[in-house]
XYZ file of C-alpha atoms in Angstrom:
341
model
C 16.862 46.151 -52.609
C 13.910 46.138 -50.221
C 14.553 46.590 -46.493
C 13.772 44.064 -43.744
C 10.329 42.506 -44.110
C 7.925 42.534 -41.177
C 5.803 39.446 -40.749
C 3.381 38.081 -38.185
C 4.377 38.549 -34.542
C 6.071 35.418 -33.216
C 4.012 33.568 -30.591
C 5.511 31.409 -27.897
C 3.488 28.568 -26.424
C 3.710 26.512 -23.289
C 1.346 24.341 -21.294
C -0.449 26.068 -18.479
C 0.592 23.684 -15.722
C -2.213 24.987 -13.497
C -4.823 23.827 -16.041
C -4.968 20.344 -14.538
C -2.908 17.380 -13.431
C -2.117 13.801 -14.352
C -1.823 10.645 -12.264
C 0.961 8.084 -12.650
C 0.160 4.716 -11.083
C 2.344 1.671 -10.446
C 0.306 -1.472 -9.748
C 2.654 -4.190 -8.490
C 1.987 -7.559 -6.882
C 2.360 -6.324 -3.305
C 1.906 -2.547 -3.460
C 0.530 0.291 -5.529
C 2.078 3.765 -5.774
C 0.334 6.836 -7.187
C 1.957 10.154 -8.142
C -0.107 13.269 -8.861
C 1.870 15.642 -11.096
C 1.326 18.987 -12.797
C 1.567 19.395 -16.555
C 5.311 19.991 -16.352
C 5.723 16.627 -14.660
C 6.453 17.981 -11.182
C 5.186 15.674 -8.434
C 2.546 17.345 -6.263
C 1.359 14.405 -4.149
C 2.157 10.733 -3.587
C 0.533 7.736 -1.940
C 1.631 4.107 -1.571
C -0.582 1.305 -0.278
C 0.031 -2.393 0.275
C -2.460 -4.969 -0.895
C -3.580 -7.090 2.054
C -1.914 -10.177 0.588
C -0.483 -11.442 -2.691
C -3.646 -13.478 -3.231
C -5.915 -10.420 -2.902
C -8.798 -10.573 -5.358
C -9.537 -8.148 -8.183
C -12.139 -6.177 -6.185
C -9.775 -5.532 -3.307
C -6.848 -4.642 -5.559
C -9.059 -2.266 -7.529
C -10.369 -0.469 -4.433
C -6.842 -0.193 -2.966
C -5.598 1.484 -6.169
C -8.590 3.864 -6.112
C -7.916 4.810 -2.455
C -4.254 5.483 -3.223
C -5.291 7.751 -6.119
C -7.693 9.641 -3.809
C -4.911 10.087 -1.238
C -2.367 11.334 -3.809
C -4.891 13.907 -5.067
C -5.699 14.979 -1.500
C -1.973 15.339 -0.716
C -1.669 17.567 -3.794
C -4.731 19.595 -2.793
C -6.457 18.703 -6.067
C -9.959 17.574 -6.940
C -10.945 14.653 -9.151
C -12.036 17.125 -11.835
C -8.419 18.345 -12.203
C -7.239 14.980 -13.617
C -6.714 15.061 -17.385
C -5.205 11.572 -17.863
C -4.024 8.557 -15.861
C -0.977 6.470 -16.793
C -0.860 3.002 -15.232
C 1.981 0.469 -15.080
C 1.106 -3.210 -14.650
C 3.414 -6.139 -13.855
C 2.091 -8.120 -16.825
C 2.175 -7.944 -20.621
C 0.365 -5.018 -22.286
C 0.130 -4.720 -26.069
C 0.891 -1.627 -28.154
C -2.799 -0.651 -28.048
C -2.807 -0.517 -24.258
C -4.655 -3.780 -23.624
C -3.709 -6.427 -21.056
C -2.617 -9.515 -22.999
C -4.898 -12.307 -21.807
C -3.197 -15.603 -21.072
C 0.180 -14.081 -20.281
C 1.741 -14.409 -16.834
C -0.426 -12.877 -14.049
C -2.757 -11.172 -16.525
C -5.841 -11.910 -14.396
C -4.241 -10.207 -11.351
C -3.860 -6.976 -13.320
C -6.965 -6.930 -15.502
C -8.649 -4.690 -12.918
C -11.173 -2.774 -15.027
C -9.428 0.523 -14.298
C -10.509 1.858 -17.694
C -14.136 0.788 -17.446
C -15.269 0.228 -13.859
C -13.270 2.367 -11.448
C -13.031 5.926 -12.726
C -15.461 5.842 -15.636
C -17.805 8.243 -13.828
C -14.969 10.803 -13.717
C -14.402 10.482 -17.457
C -10.632 10.062 -16.985
C -8.654 8.646 -19.919
C -6.817 5.655 -18.359
C -3.765 4.377 -20.255
C -2.272 0.954 -19.483
C 1.346 -0.098 -20.055
C 3.777 -2.758 -18.853
C 5.737 -1.663 -15.776
C 9.221 -2.317 -17.195
C 8.364 -0.354 -20.335
C 7.281 2.583 -18.169
C 10.571 2.284 -16.280
C 12.218 2.713 -19.687
C 10.131 5.830 -20.383
C 11.049 7.270 -16.976
C 14.795 6.755 -17.419
C 14.706 8.207 -20.918
C 12.726 11.225 -19.698
C 14.510 12.178 -16.479
C 16.979 9.476 -15.435
C 20.258 7.846 -16.397
C 19.007 7.338 -19.956
C 18.332 11.022 -20.712
C 19.752 11.750 -24.151
C 20.443 8.055 -24.875
C 18.570 6.885 -27.969
C 19.094 3.135 -27.550
C 18.322 2.111 -24.023
C 17.183 -0.926 -22.038
C 15.887 -0.601 -18.470
C 15.714 -3.734 -16.376
C 13.446 -4.000 -13.360
C 15.397 -6.565 -11.396
C 13.637 -6.838 -8.045
C 11.615 -10.031 -7.764
C 11.529 -10.907 -11.438
C 13.489 -9.618 -14.393
C 11.493 -7.475 -16.815
C 12.925 -5.138 -19.443
C 11.716 -2.048 -21.265
C 13.467 -1.242 -24.560
C 13.741 2.144 -26.233
C 15.206 2.349 -29.723
C 15.939 5.702 -31.367
C 13.857 7.305 -28.639
C 10.783 5.113 -29.268
C 9.315 2.536 -26.892
C 9.164 -0.937 -28.457
C 6.256 -3.337 -27.881
C 6.430 -6.209 -30.366
C 3.412 -8.124 -31.680
C 1.980 -8.947 -28.249
C 3.826 -6.662 -25.849
C 6.838 -8.933 -25.494
C 9.594 -6.777 -27.022
C 12.551 -6.425 -24.673
C 11.518 -9.306 -22.440
C 14.333 -11.730 -21.743
C 12.291 -14.928 -21.735
C 13.454 -18.523 -21.441
C 16.267 -17.617 -19.037
C 15.938 -21.122 -17.599
C 17.650 -22.267 -20.818
C 20.669 -19.995 -20.288
C 23.719 -21.609 -18.730
C 24.592 -19.887 -15.463
C 21.175 -18.165 -15.169
C 18.347 -20.687 -14.925
C 15.324 -18.493 -14.069
C 13.835 -14.998 -14.331
C 14.505 -14.345 -10.636
C 15.653 -10.769 -10.061
C 18.396 -9.322 -7.871
C 16.243 -8.842 -4.759
C 14.802 -12.350 -4.953
C 18.209 -13.984 -5.458
C 19.692 -12.054 -2.525
C 16.792 -13.172 -0.334
C 16.898 -16.821 -1.447
C 20.667 -17.197 -1.146
C 20.792 -15.131 2.067
C 18.172 -17.446 3.563
C 20.281 -20.452 2.518
C 23.256 -18.814 4.225
C 21.279 -18.489 7.468
C 20.119 -22.117 7.215
C 23.707 -23.310 6.766
C 24.555 -22.191 10.294
C 27.612 -20.304 9.060
C 28.776 -17.355 11.101
C 27.553 -14.342 9.199
C 26.726 -10.691 9.749
C 23.434 -11.464 7.981
C 22.460 -13.462 11.105
C 23.261 -10.490 13.360
C 21.049 -8.253 11.256
C 18.190 -10.763 11.004
C 18.222 -11.612 14.709
C 18.024 -14.967 16.484
C 15.393 -17.441 15.344
C 14.728 -15.629 12.052
C 14.997 -18.010 9.108
C 14.419 -15.565 6.208
C 16.977 -12.966 5.109
C 15.571 -9.828 3.394
C 17.709 -8.699 0.473
C 18.735 -5.480 2.229
C 20.394 -7.471 5.051
C 22.542 -9.340 2.528
C 23.671 -6.056 0.934
C 24.328 -4.508 4.372
C 26.310 -7.553 5.527
C 28.401 -7.486 2.325
C 29.104 -3.768 2.809
C 30.369 -4.605 6.312
C 32.811 -7.117 4.781
C 30.963 -10.361 5.549
C 32.519 -13.103 3.330
C 29.313 -15.131 2.881
C 27.255 -12.107 1.847
C 30.014 -10.876 -0.463
C 30.098 -14.272 -2.163
C 26.323 -14.039 -2.731
C 26.678 -10.627 -4.401
C 29.503 -11.979 -6.559
C 27.220 -14.827 -7.693
C 24.387 -12.380 -8.425
C 26.702 -10.080 -10.412
C 27.981 -12.996 -12.511
C 24.434 -14.114 -13.216
C 23.254 -10.607 -14.148
C 26.276 -10.197 -16.438
C 24.989 -13.169 -18.435
C 21.507 -11.633 -18.654
C 22.961 -8.289 -19.765
C 25.141 -10.055 -22.331
C 21.948 -11.487 -23.873
C 20.513 -7.979 -24.055
C 23.770 -6.741 -25.567
C 23.794 -9.477 -28.195
C 20.093 -9.585 -29.140
C 18.920 -6.003 -28.550
C 22.261 -4.151 -28.717
C 21.375 -1.157 -26.502
C 23.982 1.503 -25.794
C 23.033 1.520 -22.109
C 21.302 -0.865 -19.688
C 19.904 0.684 -16.505
C 19.073 -1.403 -13.437
C 15.886 0.045 -11.959
C 13.449 -0.461 -9.100
C 13.657 -0.477 -5.329
C 16.842 -2.590 -5.378
C 18.754 -0.272 -7.744
C 20.566 1.790 -5.092
C 22.052 -1.369 -3.561
C 22.841 -2.844 -6.972
C 25.561 -0.270 -7.686
C 27.968 -2.549 -5.821
C 27.429 -5.161 -8.582
C 28.509 -2.872 -11.434
C 32.294 -3.442 -11.391
C 31.884 -7.227 -11.695
C 29.149 -6.954 -14.347
C 31.150 -4.469 -16.436
C 34.305 -6.591 -16.181
C 32.461 -9.767 -17.259
C 30.479 -8.346 -20.185
C 33.286 -8.071 -22.788
C 33.999 -11.769 -22.265
C 30.355 -12.692 -22.856
C 29.340 -10.526 -25.831
C 30.998 -8.652 -28.674
C 28.592 -5.747 -28.110
C 28.743 -5.049 -24.356
C 26.415 -2.217 -23.256
C 27.289 0.338 -20.609
C 25.542 -0.485 -17.337
C 24.208 2.017 -14.804
C 21.808 2.061 -11.869
C 18.707 4.216 -11.660
C 18.371 7.046 -9.157
C 14.557 7.103 -9.433
C 14.111 4.531 -6.645
C 10.772 2.831 -6.086
C 8.961 5.641 -7.964
C 10.454 4.645 -11.324
C 7.312 2.986 -12.743
C 4.936 5.676 -11.419
C 7.258 8.324 -12.921
C 7.079 6.608 -16.312
C 3.299 6.452 -15.915
C 3.271 10.236 -15.376
C 5.225 10.621 -18.647
C 2.738 8.361 -20.469
C -0.165 10.488 -19.207
C 1.599 13.748 -20.108
C 2.231 12.469 -23.637
C -1.493 11.747 -23.955
C -2.430 15.212 -22.678
C 0.024 16.906 -25.018
C -1.346 14.988 -27.996
C -5.052 15.080 -27.196
C -6.412 17.085 -24.331
C -5.100 20.639 -24.388
C -4.658 23.312 -26.969
C -1.548 25.392 -26.359
C -1.920 28.626 -24.401
C 0.365 31.594 -25.023
C 3.209 31.778 -22.519
C 2.613 34.672 -20.107
C 6.119 36.018 -20.717
C 5.840 35.918 -24.515
C 6.734 39.231 -26.064
C 5.412 40.331 -29.418
C 8.389 40.383 -31.752
C 8.869 40.886 -35.433
C 10.627 38.315 -37.565
């Protein structure tokens, strides 16, 4: 028969990461964080800025986000013209088309005109998404959820919010509400959407007010009436009984929330994300022990290692997905050899 057939030379493609950059932005209630990243997702520059106060108006919040973006680009040594797309996470509901859902909680605080008023003169594509959903993207891309098809990521700092990935795809629902664990005030043993950091602060502050002898008081100092969450975790780690009881209460409450996720959404894995995640690892044994009692489909539970950059990291992924789909044609990899097939 005929010998081996020669065909077209094989070509190997990759993105030229020097062709531009993306920005990933986390707009929270108190702070904004911006990551500048190359087209392989490697962080090149970062900036975080606090809003002057929680009641800051739209103009001030908008200008603070813009200054943080300028600083992240400067730290990366990049110009505005290098930006190919901007991913943005907002602590409010965003629908599957990337629009802030008017009328939902805090929508007016986050409807900042980033797509129309701030960077329009640069011509940047600005993509909006809910912050917990971007946390889900981040964990699936480069965190504890890598390789896990069915995943829920819970931002559990001040207020519980959840991003849900099913078969590798981010879920939104009809108005951006997929994955949210609403109506927790109706759940026995839960009662609100307060997150881990908020509960630790509230119950730690009650502990101080009770006058009980506690390591939390030593950490807070005399005359201080408010206990930051980190002091409660530190006091518990040092063996303080009052602080340890608080963490036990928080773990029991979170187990009930995770059991709802396990029953309704049935993820394989739930990841606790956000600034509080590193401390929350101490809660895992209690949560994991409680879950089989509360649901027939208990998920595995893990904590994120992405820290307070989790939402901005997911925003980078969102922007990279846009660039890969829309902005760049592939360029031949410099190391590609011409081969016959």
